[in-house]
mmCIF file of C-alpha atoms in Angstrom:
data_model
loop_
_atom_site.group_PDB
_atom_site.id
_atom_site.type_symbol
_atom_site.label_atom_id
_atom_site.label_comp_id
_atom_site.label_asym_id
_atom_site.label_seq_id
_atom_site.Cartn_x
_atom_site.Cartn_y
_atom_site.Cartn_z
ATOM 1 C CA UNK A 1 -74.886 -65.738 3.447
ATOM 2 C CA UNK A 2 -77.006 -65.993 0.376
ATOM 3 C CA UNK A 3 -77.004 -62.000 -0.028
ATOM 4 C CA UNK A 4 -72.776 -62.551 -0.315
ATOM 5 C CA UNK A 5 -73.102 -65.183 -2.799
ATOM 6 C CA UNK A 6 -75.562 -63.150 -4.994
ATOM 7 C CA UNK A 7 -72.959 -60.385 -4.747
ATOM 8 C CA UNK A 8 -69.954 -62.491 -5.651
ATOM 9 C CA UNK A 9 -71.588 -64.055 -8.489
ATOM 10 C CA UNK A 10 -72.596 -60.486 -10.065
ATOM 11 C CA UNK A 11 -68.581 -59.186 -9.353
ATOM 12 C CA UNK A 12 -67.790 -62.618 -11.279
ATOM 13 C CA UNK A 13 -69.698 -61.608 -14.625
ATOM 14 C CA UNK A 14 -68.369 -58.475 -14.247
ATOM 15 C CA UNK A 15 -65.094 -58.147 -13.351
ATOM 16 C CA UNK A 16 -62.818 -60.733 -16.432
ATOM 17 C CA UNK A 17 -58.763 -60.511 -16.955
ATOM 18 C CA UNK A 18 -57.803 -60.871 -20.352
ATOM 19 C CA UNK A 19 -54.750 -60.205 -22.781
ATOM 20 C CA UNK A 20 -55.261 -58.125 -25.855
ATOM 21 C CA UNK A 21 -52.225 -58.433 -27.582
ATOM 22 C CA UNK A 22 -51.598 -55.663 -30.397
ATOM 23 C CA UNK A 23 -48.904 -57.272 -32.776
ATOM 24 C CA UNK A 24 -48.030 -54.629 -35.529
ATOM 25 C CA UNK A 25 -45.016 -53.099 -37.078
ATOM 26 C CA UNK A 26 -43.044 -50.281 -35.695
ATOM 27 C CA UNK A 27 -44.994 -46.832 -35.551
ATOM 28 C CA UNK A 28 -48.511 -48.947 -37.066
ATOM 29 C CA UNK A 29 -50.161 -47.623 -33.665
ATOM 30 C CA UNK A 30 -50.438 -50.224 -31.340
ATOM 31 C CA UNK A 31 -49.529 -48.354 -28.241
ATOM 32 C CA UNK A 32 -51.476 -44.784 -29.341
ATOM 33 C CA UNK A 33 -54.448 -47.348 -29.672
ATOM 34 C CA UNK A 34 -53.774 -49.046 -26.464
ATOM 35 C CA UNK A 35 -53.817 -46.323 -24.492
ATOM 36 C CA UNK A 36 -57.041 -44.377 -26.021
ATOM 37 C CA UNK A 37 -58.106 -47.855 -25.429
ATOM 38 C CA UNK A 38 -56.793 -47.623 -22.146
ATOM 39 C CA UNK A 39 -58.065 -44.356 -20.936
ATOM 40 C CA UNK A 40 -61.703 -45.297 -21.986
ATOM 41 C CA UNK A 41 -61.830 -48.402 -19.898
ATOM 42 C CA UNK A 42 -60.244 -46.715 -16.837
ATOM 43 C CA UNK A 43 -63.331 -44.189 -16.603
ATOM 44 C CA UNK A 44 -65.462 -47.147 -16.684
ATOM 45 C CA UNK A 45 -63.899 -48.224 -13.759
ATOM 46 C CA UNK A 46 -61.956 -51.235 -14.773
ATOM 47 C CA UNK A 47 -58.422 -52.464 -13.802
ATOM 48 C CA UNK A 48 -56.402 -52.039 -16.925
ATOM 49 C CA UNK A 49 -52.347 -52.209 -17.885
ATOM 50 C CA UNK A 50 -50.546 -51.626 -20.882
ATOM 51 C CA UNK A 51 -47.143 -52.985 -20.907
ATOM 52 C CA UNK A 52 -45.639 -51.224 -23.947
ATOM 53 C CA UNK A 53 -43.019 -52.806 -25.342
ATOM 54 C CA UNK A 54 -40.407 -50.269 -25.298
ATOM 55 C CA UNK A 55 -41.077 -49.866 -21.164
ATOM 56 C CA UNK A 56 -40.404 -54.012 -21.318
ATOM 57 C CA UNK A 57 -37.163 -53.489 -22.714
ATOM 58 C CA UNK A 58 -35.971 -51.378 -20.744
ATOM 59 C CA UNK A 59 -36.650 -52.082 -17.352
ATOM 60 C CA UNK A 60 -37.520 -55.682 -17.521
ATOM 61 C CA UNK A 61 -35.458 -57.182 -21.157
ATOM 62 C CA UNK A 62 -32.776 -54.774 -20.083
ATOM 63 C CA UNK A 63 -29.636 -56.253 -22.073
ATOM 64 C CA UNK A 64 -31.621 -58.310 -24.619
ATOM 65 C CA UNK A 65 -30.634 -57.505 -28.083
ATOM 66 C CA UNK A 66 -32.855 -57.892 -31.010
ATOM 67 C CA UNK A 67 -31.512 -61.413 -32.628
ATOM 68 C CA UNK A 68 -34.457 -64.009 -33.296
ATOM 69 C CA UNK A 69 -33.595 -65.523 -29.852
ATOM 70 C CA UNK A 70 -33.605 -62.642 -27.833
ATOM 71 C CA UNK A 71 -36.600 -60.966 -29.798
ATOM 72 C CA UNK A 72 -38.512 -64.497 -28.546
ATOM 73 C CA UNK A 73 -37.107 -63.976 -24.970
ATOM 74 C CA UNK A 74 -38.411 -60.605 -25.060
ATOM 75 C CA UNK A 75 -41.858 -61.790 -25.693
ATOM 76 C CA UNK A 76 -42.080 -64.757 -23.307
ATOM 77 C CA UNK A 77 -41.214 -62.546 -20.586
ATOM 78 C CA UNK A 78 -43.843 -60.129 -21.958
ATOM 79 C CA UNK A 79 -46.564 -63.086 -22.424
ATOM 80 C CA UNK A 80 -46.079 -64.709 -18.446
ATOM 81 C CA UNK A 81 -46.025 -61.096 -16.742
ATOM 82 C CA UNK A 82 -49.494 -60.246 -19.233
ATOM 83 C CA UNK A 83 -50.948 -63.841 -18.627
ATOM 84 C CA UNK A 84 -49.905 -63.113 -14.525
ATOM 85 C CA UNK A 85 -51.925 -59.675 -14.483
ATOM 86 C CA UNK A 86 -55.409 -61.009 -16.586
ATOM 87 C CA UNK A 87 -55.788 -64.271 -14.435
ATOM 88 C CA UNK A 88 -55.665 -61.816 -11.510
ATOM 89 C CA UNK A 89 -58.490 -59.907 -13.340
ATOM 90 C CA UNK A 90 -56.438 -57.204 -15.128
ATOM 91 C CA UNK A 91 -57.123 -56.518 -18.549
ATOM 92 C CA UNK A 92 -53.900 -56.107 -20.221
ATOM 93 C CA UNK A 93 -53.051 -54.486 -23.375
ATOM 94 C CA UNK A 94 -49.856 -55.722 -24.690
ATOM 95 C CA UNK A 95 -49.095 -53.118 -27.913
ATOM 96 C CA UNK A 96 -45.833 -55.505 -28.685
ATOM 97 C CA UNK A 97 -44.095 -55.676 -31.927
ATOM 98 C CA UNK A 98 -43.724 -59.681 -31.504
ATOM 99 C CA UNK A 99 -42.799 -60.221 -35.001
ATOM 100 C CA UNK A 100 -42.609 -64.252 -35.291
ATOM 101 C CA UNK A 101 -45.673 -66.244 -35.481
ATOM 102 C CA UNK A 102 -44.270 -69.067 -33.081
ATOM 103 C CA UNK A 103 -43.649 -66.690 -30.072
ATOM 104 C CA UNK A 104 -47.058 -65.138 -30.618
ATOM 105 C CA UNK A 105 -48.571 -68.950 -30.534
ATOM 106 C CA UNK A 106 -46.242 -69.934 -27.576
ATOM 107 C CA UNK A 107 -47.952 -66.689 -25.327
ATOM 108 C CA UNK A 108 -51.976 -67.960 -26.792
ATOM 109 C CA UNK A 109 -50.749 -71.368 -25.825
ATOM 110 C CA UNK A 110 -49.864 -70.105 -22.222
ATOM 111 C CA UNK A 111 -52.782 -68.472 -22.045
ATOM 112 C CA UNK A 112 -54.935 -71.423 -23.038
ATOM 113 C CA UNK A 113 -53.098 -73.706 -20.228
ATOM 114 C CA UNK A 114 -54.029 -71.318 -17.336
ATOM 115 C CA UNK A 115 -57.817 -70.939 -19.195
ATOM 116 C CA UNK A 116 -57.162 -67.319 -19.107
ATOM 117 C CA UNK A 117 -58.707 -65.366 -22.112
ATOM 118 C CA UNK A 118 -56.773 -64.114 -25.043
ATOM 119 C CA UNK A 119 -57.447 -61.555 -27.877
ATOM 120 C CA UNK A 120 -54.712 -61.403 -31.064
ATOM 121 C CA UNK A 121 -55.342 -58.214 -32.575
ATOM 122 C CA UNK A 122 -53.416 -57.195 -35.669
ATOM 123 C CA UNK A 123 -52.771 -53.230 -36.755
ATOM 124 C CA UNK A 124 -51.892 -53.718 -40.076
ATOM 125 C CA UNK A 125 -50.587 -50.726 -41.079
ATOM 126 C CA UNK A 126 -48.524 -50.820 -44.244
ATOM 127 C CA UNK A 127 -45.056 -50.124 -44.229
ATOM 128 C CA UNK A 128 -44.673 -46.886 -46.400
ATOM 129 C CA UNK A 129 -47.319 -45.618 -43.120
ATOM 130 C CA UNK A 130 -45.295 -46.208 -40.744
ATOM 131 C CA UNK A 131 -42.100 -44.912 -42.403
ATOM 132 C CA UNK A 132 -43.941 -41.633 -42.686
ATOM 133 C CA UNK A 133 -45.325 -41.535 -38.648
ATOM 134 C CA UNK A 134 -41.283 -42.775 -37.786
ATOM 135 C CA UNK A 135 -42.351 -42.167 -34.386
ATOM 136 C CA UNK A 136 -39.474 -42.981 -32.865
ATOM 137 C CA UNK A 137 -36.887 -42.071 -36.334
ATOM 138 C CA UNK A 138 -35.858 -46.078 -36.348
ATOM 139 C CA UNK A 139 -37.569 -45.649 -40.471
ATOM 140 C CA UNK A 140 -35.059 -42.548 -41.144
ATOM 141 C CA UNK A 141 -32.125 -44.439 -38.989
ATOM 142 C CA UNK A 142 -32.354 -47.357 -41.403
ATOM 143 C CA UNK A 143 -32.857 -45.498 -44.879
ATOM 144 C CA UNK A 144 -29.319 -43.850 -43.756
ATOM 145 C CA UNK A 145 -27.802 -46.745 -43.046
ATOM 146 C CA UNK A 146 -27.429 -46.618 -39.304
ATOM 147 C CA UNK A 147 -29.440 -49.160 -38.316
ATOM 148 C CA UNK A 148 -29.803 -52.659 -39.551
ATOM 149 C CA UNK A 149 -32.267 -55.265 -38.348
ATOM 150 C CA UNK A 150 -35.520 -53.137 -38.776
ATOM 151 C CA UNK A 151 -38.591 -54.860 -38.267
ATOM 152 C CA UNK A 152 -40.818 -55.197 -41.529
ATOM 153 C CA UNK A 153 -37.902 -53.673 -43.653
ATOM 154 C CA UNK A 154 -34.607 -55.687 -43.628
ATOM 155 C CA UNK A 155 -36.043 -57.797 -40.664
ATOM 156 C CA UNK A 156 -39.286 -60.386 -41.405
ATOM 157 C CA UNK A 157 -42.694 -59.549 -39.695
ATOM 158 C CA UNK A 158 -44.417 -62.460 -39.845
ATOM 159 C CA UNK A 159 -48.472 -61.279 -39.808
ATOM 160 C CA UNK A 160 -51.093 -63.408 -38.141
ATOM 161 C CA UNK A 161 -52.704 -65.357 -40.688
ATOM 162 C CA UNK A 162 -56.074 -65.186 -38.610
ATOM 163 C CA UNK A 163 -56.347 -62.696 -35.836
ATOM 164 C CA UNK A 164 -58.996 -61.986 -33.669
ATOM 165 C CA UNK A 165 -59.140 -58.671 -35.043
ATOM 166 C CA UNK A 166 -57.299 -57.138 -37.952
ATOM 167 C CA UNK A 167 -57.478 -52.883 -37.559
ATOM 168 C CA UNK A 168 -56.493 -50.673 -40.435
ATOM 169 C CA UNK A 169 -55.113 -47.901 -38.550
ATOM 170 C CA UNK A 170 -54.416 -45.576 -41.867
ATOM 171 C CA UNK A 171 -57.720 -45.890 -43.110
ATOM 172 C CA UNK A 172 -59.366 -44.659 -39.072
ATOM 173 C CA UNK A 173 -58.493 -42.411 -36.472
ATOM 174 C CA UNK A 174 -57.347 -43.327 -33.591
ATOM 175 C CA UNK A 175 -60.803 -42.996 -31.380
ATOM 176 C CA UNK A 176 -61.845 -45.221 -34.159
ATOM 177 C CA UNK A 177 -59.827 -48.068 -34.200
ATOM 178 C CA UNK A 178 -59.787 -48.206 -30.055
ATOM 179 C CA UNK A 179 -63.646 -48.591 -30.814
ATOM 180 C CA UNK A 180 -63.469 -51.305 -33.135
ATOM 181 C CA UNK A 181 -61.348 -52.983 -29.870
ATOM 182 C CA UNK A 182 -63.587 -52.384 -27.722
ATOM 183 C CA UNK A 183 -66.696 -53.423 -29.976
ATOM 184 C CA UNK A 184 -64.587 -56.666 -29.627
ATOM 185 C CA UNK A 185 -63.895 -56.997 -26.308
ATOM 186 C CA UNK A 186 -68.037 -56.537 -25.799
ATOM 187 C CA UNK A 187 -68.883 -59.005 -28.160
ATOM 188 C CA UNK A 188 -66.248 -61.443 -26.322
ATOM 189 C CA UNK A 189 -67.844 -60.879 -23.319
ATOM 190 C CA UNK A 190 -64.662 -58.622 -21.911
ATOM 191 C CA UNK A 191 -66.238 -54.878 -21.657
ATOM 192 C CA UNK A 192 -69.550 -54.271 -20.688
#
């Protein structure tokens, strides 16, 4: 019986849920650093999920537009399925635009309550970077005038004041800033 508690007390230090939640503007990176992120971790052997926010939308915000109300639906729903997965010992990136301070503070606040741990991690990239990756052409959409309501262009972002991390994604590549996360999550105790 001892032998089984030695072993369950190593698995405990070893195996630890948390939410990393990448907050940036569209195309900064947060998914493309996620998933490096992501990929590294996996190979190490631990349990890890990205919910991308565009995936959310789709198949579990389905309907949700993109007023202030429904952008702060969107990431509740996010925040309780991410909280769900990293008290069951997931770690769970979460590469979410989110961009109102109060929804952010209502997910940490969740977190807190359940004790489960919770990173804020902010890819700043600036605007005129993002316009150029356009990733998904929303930059180009708007600058025509067929689509209004763009995050961090004729919609507020509202930056954290005093994230956990802040990563400059223009000034790093890509294996680069995933490092810098997972330097974090080490010095948190999160990653071995």
């Amino acid at each position: 019986m001892a032998e089984r508690t030695d072993v369950s007390q190593t698995l405990e230090t070893q195996v630890t849920g948390a939410t990393i939640w990448l907050t940036g503007l569209p195309s900064a990176g947060k998914t493309t650093i996620a998933n490096e992120l992501a990929d590294t971790l996996r190979a190490e052997g631990r349990q890890v999920e990205v919910l991308d926010g565009d995936e959310i939308r789709e198949y579990l915000s389905a309907g949700l537009g993109f007023s202030r109300e429904d952008r702060h639906t969107n990431v509740q729903r996010i925040g309780f399925l991410a909280e769900l997965l990293s008290r069951n010992d997931v770690l769970t990136l979460v590469p979410v635009i989110a961009p109102y301070a109060d929804s952010r503070e209502a997910v940490r606040k969740r977190h807190q309550v359940g004790g489960t741990a919770y990173l804020e991690v902010h890819v700043a990239t600036p605007v005129d970077v993002c316009s150029v990756r356009d990733v998904k052409g929303l930059y180009a959409k708007q600058a025509a005038g067929e689509l209004s309501g763009l995050t961090g262009v004729d919609d507020p972002y509202e930056a954290p004041e005093s994230p956990d991390l802040r990563i400059e994604s223009h000034h790093q590549t890509v294996q680069e800033s995933a490092a810098q996360l997972r330097a974090l999550l080490t010095e948190r105790g999160l990653a071995v």
